[in-house]
Amino acid sequence: MDAEASSFETSEILGTFLTSTPLLKEAWRLCSTANATGCGAFVVEQVGGVGYVAFSGVQELPVLGWDPNYGMLVSLDAAGHGLFPPLKYRYDGEEPVMVHSGVLRLFLHHHSRPDFQDQIRSLLAETKSIVITGHSIGGSIAYLTVLWLLSFLKSIFPPHSVLCIGFGSPFLGNESLSLAILRERWAGNFCNVMSVHDIMPRLSLDQSLVPTPQWQALIRFWYTSMMSPNFMNLSNLQLTKEEKAWLFSLAAAAMERLAQAGEGSGGRSFWSSWELLVLFG
């Protein structure tokens, strides 16, 4: 069976399974708690025999003094410390595994926290099933956390069950990351629940957007509104009608690429190889 067919079958099975369990509901509840807790927060809770870790969607971003490289893809080797050894192998001619530089930075910040490490060790000792979740950029941090856990647990027996559930999370890496995940047979450990009208994850498909003033303005607006919900007012976005139309047209184009890739019409990208899209109208 080829990679595309395998990915489709895995996503269908995973989607059927998730909708028949309380995992989605519990994951979203904890994401909401993490968001309400504040910037950079994570929440750990055990529900029955399942341990949950939820990352807040409100994270510190370099909005002031904007770093032009923030949001670009960087080699996963930049993580150091041997955190992702199974993902570093590649065939001749294959690009290195690349991930979003800002998300990698945020993950490494959490990974370095003693309280985070203590909570993870406690869950591994007390449960055999772990769900790592997060809303928005918190979901992207959850993805890297699960990749780290799967790398760590690969040599441990009996194995733990680890599942990642993202909600409206931006896309994380390049095709080489997708291929590495497929080689490890980890595609079934991840899903991303998205609204059909959410443009933020789709806009992040296009790396050429990152250095543009329009993209930076949109990210500043998103970050400020997440930090201060009362700020949510489109008049504060300070984009012209033409610039807003340009951004939305790019989002529409990205959605079209999603649909075409879903039909198996051509090139593969990271999301189509391992993310389950659950679309709500």
JSON list of C-alpha atoms in Angstrom, two decimals, residues 5-19 188 275-277:
[
{"chain": "A", "resi": 5, "resn": "ALA", "atom": "CA", "xyz": [-3.46, 5.33, 0.74]},
{"chain": "A", "resi": 6, "resn": "SER", "atom": "CA", "xyz": [-2.00, 4.36, 4.08]},
{"chain": "A", "resi": 7, "resn": "SER", "atom": "CA", "xyz": [-2.36, 7.91, 5.36]},
{"chain": "A", "resi": 8, "resn": "PHE", "atom": "CA", "xyz": [-5.99, 8.11, 4.26]},
{"chain": "A", "resi": 9, "resn": "GLU", "atom": "CA", "xyz": [-6.86, 4.80, 5.86]},
{"chain": "A", "resi": 10, "resn": "THR", "atom": "CA", "xyz": [-5.10, 5.78, 9.10]},
{"chain": "A", "resi": 11, "resn": "SER", "atom": "CA", "xyz": [-6.98, 9.09, 9.26]},
{"chain": "A", "resi": 12, "resn": "GLU", "atom": "CA", "xyz": [-10.35, 7.44, 8.66]},
{"chain": "A", "resi": 13, "resn": "ILE", "atom": "CA", "xyz": [-9.76, 4.88, 11.41]},
{"chain": "A", "resi": 14, "resn": "LEU", "atom": "CA", "xyz": [-8.48, 7.53, 13.81]},
{"chain": "A", "resi": 15, "resn": "GLY", "atom": "CA", "xyz": [-11.41, 9.84, 13.11]},
{"chain": "A", "resi": 16, "resn": "THR", "atom": "CA", "xyz": [-13.94, 7.06, 13.72]},
{"chain": "A", "resi": 17, "resn": "PHE", "atom": "CA", "xyz": [-12.19, 6.10, 16.93]},
{"chain": "A", "resi": 18, "resn": "LEU", "atom": "CA", "xyz": [-11.98, 9.65, 18.32]},
{"chain": "A", "resi": 19, "resn": "THR", "atom": "CA", "xyz": [-15.63, 10.46, 17.70]},
{"chain": "A", "resi": 188, "resn": "GLY", "atom": "CA", "xyz": [-1.85, 7.52, 13.50]},
{"chain": "A", "resi": 275, "resn": "GLU", "atom": "CA", "xyz": [-2.84, 15.40, 10.12]},
{"chain": "A", "resi": 276, "resn": "LEU", "atom": "CA", "xyz": [-6.51, 14.49, 10.32]},
{"chain": "A", "resi": 277, "resn": "LEU", "atom": "CA", "xyz": [-8.70, 17.46, 9.31]}
]
